Short mmCIF file of C-alpha atoms in Angstrom, two decimals:
data_model
loop_
_atom_site.label_atom_id
_atom_site.label_comp_id
_atom_site.label_asym_id
_atom_site.label_seq_id
_atom_site.Cartn_x
_atom_site.Cartn_y
_atom_site.Cartn_z
CA UNK A 3 10.94 -21.82 -9.05
CA UNK A 4 9.90 -19.23 -6.45
CA UNK A 5 7.16 -16.91 -7.69
CA UNK A 6 9.27 -13.73 -7.44
CA UNK A 7 12.64 -15.11 -8.48
CA UNK A 8 14.87 -12.53 -10.22
CA UNK A 9 12.54 -9.63 -9.34
CA UNK A 10 13.41 -6.50 -7.41
CA UNK A 11 10.69 -4.86 -5.34
CA UNK A 12 10.30 -1.57 -3.48
CA UNK A 13 7.81 -1.58 -0.61
CA UNK A 14 6.93 1.66 1.18
CA UNK A 15 5.75 1.85 4.77
CA UNK A 16 7.63 -1.39 5.36
CA UNK A 17 8.64 -0.98 8.99
CA UNK A 18 5.47 -2.60 10.33
CA UNK A 19 2.01 -3.92 9.52
CA UNK A 20 1.06 -4.68 5.93
CA UNK A 21 4.31 -3.29 4.53
CA UNK A 22 6.46 -5.52 6.71
CA UNK A 23 4.33 -8.59 6.00
CA UNK A 24 4.45 -7.84 2.27
CA UNK A 25 8.21 -7.43 2.30
CA UNK A 26 8.54 -10.79 4.01
CA UNK A 27 6.27 -12.61 1.55
CA UNK A 28 7.93 -11.13 -1.54
CA UNK A 29 11.37 -11.99 -0.20
CA UNK A 30 10.26 -15.50 0.79
CA UNK A 31 9.28 -15.99 -2.85
CA UNK A 32 12.74 -15.06 -4.09
CA UNK A 33 12.59 -11.28 -4.59
CA UNK A 34 15.15 -8.72 -3.56
CA UNK A 35 13.17 -6.21 -1.53
CA UNK A 36 14.06 -2.63 -0.71
CA UNK A 37 12.04 -1.81 2.38
CA UNK A 38 11.41 1.90 2.92
CA UNK A 39 9.82 3.87 5.73
CA UNK A 40 9.99 7.31 7.30
CA UNK A 41 10.74 5.63 10.66
CA UNK A 42 14.41 4.79 10.18
CA UNK A 43 14.93 3.00 13.50
CA UNK A 44 11.95 0.70 13.10
CA UNK A 45 12.73 0.12 9.43
CA UNK A 46 16.34 -0.81 10.08
CA UNK A 47 15.27 -3.22 12.82
CA UNK A 48 12.62 -4.83 10.62
CA UNK A 49 15.03 -5.27 7.71
CA UNK A 50 17.71 -6.69 10.02
CA UNK A 51 15.23 -9.25 11.36
CA UNK A 52 14.30 -10.43 7.86
CA UNK A 53 17.90 -10.46 6.69
CA UNK A 54 18.72 -12.48 9.80
CA UNK A 55 16.60 -15.37 8.52
CA UNK A 56 18.28 -15.28 5.12
CA UNK A 57 15.94 -13.02 3.14
CA UNK A 58 17.33 -10.59 0.55
CA UNK A 59 16.22 -7.24 1.93
CA UNK A 60 17.68 -3.78 2.47
CA UNK A 61 16.28 -0.66 4.11
CA UNK A 62 16.20 2.99 3.03
CA UNK A 63 14.69 5.90 4.94
CA UNK A 64 11.98 7.35 2.72
CA UNK A 65 9.36 10.07 3.14
CA UNK A 66 6.90 9.22 0.36
CA UNK A 67 5.64 12.80 0.19
CA UNK A 68 9.10 13.92 -0.98
CA UNK A 69 9.95 13.71 -4.69
CA UNK A 70 13.67 13.72 -3.89
CA UNK A 71 13.24 10.81 -1.49
CA UNK A 72 11.37 8.87 -4.16
CA UNK A 73 14.11 9.37 -6.70
CA UNK A 74 16.71 8.22 -4.18
CA UNK A 75 14.65 5.17 -3.22
CA UNK A 76 14.21 4.06 -6.81
CA UNK A 77 17.92 4.50 -7.44
CA UNK A 78 18.65 2.41 -4.34
CA UNK A 79 16.31 -0.36 -5.51
CA UNK A 80 17.98 -0.38 -8.91
CA UNK A 81 21.41 -0.55 -7.31
CA UNK A 82 20.28 -3.45 -5.10
CA UNK A 83 18.69 -5.59 -7.80
CA UNK A 84 19.90 -4.25 -11.13
CA UNK A 85 16.39 -3.20 -12.16
CA UNK A 86 13.04 -2.39 -10.58
CA UNK A 87 10.17 -4.79 -11.27
CA UNK A 88 7.58 -4.11 -8.56
CA UNK A 89 6.52 -1.12 -6.47
CA UNK A 90 4.11 -1.53 -3.57
CA UNK A 91 2.73 1.86 -2.55
CA UNK A 92 1.73 0.97 0.99
CA UNK A 93 2.77 3.90 3.20
CA UNK A 94 -0.19 5.70 4.69
CA UNK A 95 -1.56 7.60 7.67
CA UNK A 96 -5.05 7.98 9.11
CA UNK A 97 -6.08 11.08 11.04
CA UNK A 98 -9.29 10.80 13.05
CA UNK A 99 -12.06 13.41 13.22
CA UNK A 100 -15.30 14.29 11.39
CA UNK A 101 -15.31 16.67 8.41
CA UNK A 102 -16.76 19.46 10.56
CA UNK A 103 -13.65 19.58 12.74
CA UNK A 104 -10.75 18.16 10.72
CA UNK A 105 -8.01 20.78 10.41
CA UNK A 106 -6.62 21.94 7.08
CA UNK A 107 -3.14 20.90 8.23
CA UNK A 108 -4.29 17.33 9.02
CA UNK A 109 -6.20 17.17 5.73
CA UNK A 110 -3.15 18.25 3.73
CA UNK A 111 -0.78 15.92 5.58
CA UNK A 112 -3.03 12.91 4.92
CA UNK A 113 -3.34 13.73 1.23
CA UNK A 114 0.40 14.46 0.95
CA UNK A 115 1.26 10.96 2.20
CA UNK A 116 -1.65 8.81 1.04
CA UNK A 117 -2.27 10.34 -2.39
CA UNK A 118 0.71 12.46 -3.43
CA UNK A 119 3.04 9.70 -2.25
CA UNK A 120 1.30 7.25 -4.56
CA UNK A 121 1.41 9.77 -7.41
CA UNK A 122 5.19 10.05 -7.10
CA UNK A 123 5.60 6.28 -6.92
CA UNK A 124 3.39 5.75 -9.95
CA UNK A 125 4.92 8.43 -12.13
CA UNK A 126 8.54 7.59 -11.36
CA UNK A 127 7.81 3.87 -11.37
CA UNK A 128 6.27 4.03 -14.85
CA UNK A 129 9.26 5.93 -16.16
CA UNK A 130 11.55 3.30 -14.63
CA UNK A 131 9.61 0.25 -15.85
CA UNK A 132 8.25 1.25 -19.24
CA UNK A 133 10.97 -0.44 -21.27
CA UNK A 134 10.98 -3.74 -19.37
CA UNK A 135 7.53 -3.91 -17.79
CA UNK A 136 6.52 -4.50 -14.21
CA UNK A 137 3.76 -4.38 -11.62
CA UNK A 138 2.68 -1.55 -9.33
CA UNK A 139 0.38 -2.39 -6.44
CA UNK A 140 -1.29 0.47 -4.57
CA UNK A 141 -2.76 -0.17 -1.15
CA UNK A 142 -6.14 1.52 -1.03
CA UNK A 143 -8.87 0.51 1.43
CA UNK A 144 -12.53 -0.35 1.73
CA UNK A 145 -12.69 3.21 3.10
CA UNK A 146 -12.16 4.22 -0.53
CA UNK A 147 -15.35 2.30 -1.36
CA UNK A 148 -17.52 3.20 1.64
CA UNK A 149 -17.93 6.36 3.66
CA UNK A 150 -16.57 6.27 7.23
CA UNK A 151 -17.61 9.43 9.09
CA UNK A 152 -14.58 9.67 11.37
CA UNK A 153 -11.84 9.56 8.69
CA UNK A 154 -12.87 11.90 5.85
CA UNK A 155 -9.34 12.66 4.65
CA UNK A 156 -8.42 8.98 4.68
CA UNK A 157 -11.57 8.08 2.73
CA UNK A 158 -10.89 10.82 0.19
CA UNK A 159 -7.27 9.77 -0.27
CA UNK A 160 -8.06 6.08 -0.72
CA UNK A 161 -10.91 6.74 -3.15
CA UNK A 162 -8.55 8.92 -5.15
CA UNK A 163 -5.86 6.23 -5.11
CA UNK A 164 -8.34 3.78 -6.65
CA UNK A 165 -9.18 6.09 -9.54
CA UNK A 166 -5.58 7.20 -10.05
CA UNK A 167 -4.71 3.51 -10.32
CA UNK A 168 -7.35 2.89 -12.98
CA UNK A 169 -6.38 5.95 -15.00
CA UNK A 170 -2.69 5.00 -14.88
CA UNK A 171 -3.39 1.38 -15.81
CA UNK A 172 -5.37 2.43 -18.87
CA UNK A 173 -2.67 4.90 -19.88
CA UNK A 174 0.10 2.31 -19.67
CA UNK A 175 -1.91 -0.18 -21.71
CA UNK A 176 -2.66 2.35 -24.43
CA UNK A 177 0.98 3.45 -24.47
CA UNK A 178 2.13 -0.12 -25.01
CA UNK A 179 3.93 -0.36 -21.66
CA UNK A 180 3.90 -3.81 -20.09
CA UNK A 181 3.11 -2.38 -16.68
CA UNK A 182 0.14 -3.63 -14.70
CA UNK A 183 -1.27 -1.35 -11.98
CA UNK A 184 -3.81 -2.56 -9.43
CA UNK A 185 -5.06 -1.85 -5.93
CA UNK A 186 -5.55 -4.00 -2.89
CA UNK A 187 -8.42 -2.73 -0.73
CA UNK A 188 -8.07 -4.19 2.75
CA UNK A 189 -10.83 -4.21 5.28
CA UNK A 190 -10.01 -3.84 8.95
CA UNK A 191 -6.54 -5.24 9.64
CA UNK A 192 -4.78 -5.64 12.97
CA UNK A 193 -1.93 -3.18 12.36
CA UNK A 194 -0.21 -0.39 14.28
CA UNK A 195 -1.93 2.12 11.96
CA UNK A 196 -5.38 0.94 13.01
CA UNK A 197 -4.37 0.74 16.66
CA UNK A 198 -3.05 4.32 16.56
CA UNK A 199 -6.22 5.61 14.92
CA UNK A 200 -8.50 3.81 17.38
CA UNK A 201 -6.46 5.08 20.33
CA UNK A 202 -7.55 8.63 19.46
CA UNK A 203 -11.24 7.76 19.83
CA UNK A 204 -13.19 8.08 23.09
CA UNK A 205 -13.87 4.71 24.78
CA UNK A 206 -17.51 4.60 23.71
CA UNK A 207 -16.54 5.22 20.07
CA UNK A 208 -13.92 2.46 20.25
CA UNK A 209 -16.49 0.00 21.55
CA UNK A 210 -18.98 1.04 18.86
CA UNK A 211 -16.36 0.52 16.15
CA UNK A 212 -15.47 -2.92 17.48
CA UNK A 213 -19.12 -3.95 17.48
CA UNK A 214 -19.63 -2.51 13.99
CA UNK A 215 -16.67 -4.36 12.50
CA UNK A 216 -17.46 -7.69 14.11
CA UNK A 217 -21.15 -7.38 13.43
CA UNK A 218 -20.79 -6.51 9.76
CA UNK A 219 -17.89 -8.81 8.85
CA UNK A 220 -19.25 -12.28 7.98
CA UNK A 221 -15.96 -13.88 9.05
CA UNK A 222 -16.32 -12.22 12.48
CA UNK A 223 -12.70 -11.15 12.79
CA UNK A 224 -10.18 -8.64 11.53
CA UNK A 225 -7.53 -9.60 9.00
CA UNK A 226 -3.90 -10.32 9.78
CA UNK A 227 -1.25 -8.40 7.80
CA UNK A 228 -0.04 -11.62 6.16
CA UNK A 229 -3.46 -12.13 4.59
CA UNK A 230 -3.19 -8.79 2.83
CA UNK A 231 0.42 -9.52 1.90
CA UNK A 232 -0.67 -12.68 0.08
CA UNK A 233 -3.02 -10.61 -2.08
CA UNK A 234 -0.20 -8.19 -2.88
CA UNK A 235 2.06 -11.11 -3.77
CA UNK A 236 -0.49 -12.36 -6.29
CA UNK A 237 -0.73 -8.98 -8.02
CA UNK A 238 3.04 -8.51 -7.97
CA UNK A 239 3.70 -11.92 -9.49
CA UNK A 240 3.28 -13.11 -13.06
CA UNK A 241 0.30 -15.20 -11.94
CA UNK A 242 -1.84 -12.06 -12.31
CA UNK A 243 -0.59 -11.32 -15.83
CA UNK A 244 -4.08 -10.39 -17.11
CA UNK A 245 -5.19 -8.42 -14.04
CA UNK A 246 -4.93 -4.69 -14.64
CA UNK A 247 -6.70 -1.63 -13.28
CA UNK A 248 -8.56 -3.76 -10.74
CA UNK A 249 -9.47 -3.52 -7.07
CA UNK A 250 -8.76 -6.67 -5.08
CA UNK A 251 -10.94 -6.36 -2.00
CA UNK A 252 -9.72 -8.35 1.01
CA UNK A 253 -12.19 -7.62 3.78
CA UNK A 254 -13.69 -10.87 5.07
CA UNK A 255 -16.96 -10.02 3.31
CA UNK A 256 -17.45 -6.61 4.99
CA UNK A 257 -18.52 -4.88 1.77
CA UNK A 258 -20.50 -7.86 0.46
CA UNK A 259 -23.55 -7.34 2.65
#
């Protein structure tokens, strides 16, 4: 039987990159997947492409920083699959600039999406799943483990996501809820998010980053979105039934050295 048979999943930031790859893998394993994204045009096109090859997916426009949008998205997932079994909090943004110059507006926007968006998904997801159980997977980052000088808000948000995950996992266990909550911490992944962030750097900084990543990563390459999606699939499935409050680092060995 497929690993996600009879499960309904909600994946945020699903129009591209890790979110799109995750939606595909969950659906390939038998799940019904509600794909959400703030970019309605790209999200609709991505969902149509997956549905076109026979996968059970739908799309809903969703700003993860909005509580109302979250409530609507969860209701849509429930209507699609009859229940909600998995939430993947993947949506995120990455502003570029050192702490000395990052604006308050950019700081707040990054935290609104990357941290507050996860808070809403966790809180409403727990309320939705606490009778039946389920799995919540939060996409953090190795930037929540290490300090990267050019993305202070991103680092702060991803470090906070890791600890919010652990706190929530412990709470659910102590409350007797059969909800597992974990993070995936990707390293550098070839996604539109990374490309957009790098495009804001001066050429010399881009070259320095490329050399840093390739020089420090033992596998000498960046990850593909599907490689992160496979880690999410594991945590979403019943195969990880005793994994809770953990960070699954998928970085090609970047943080090992």
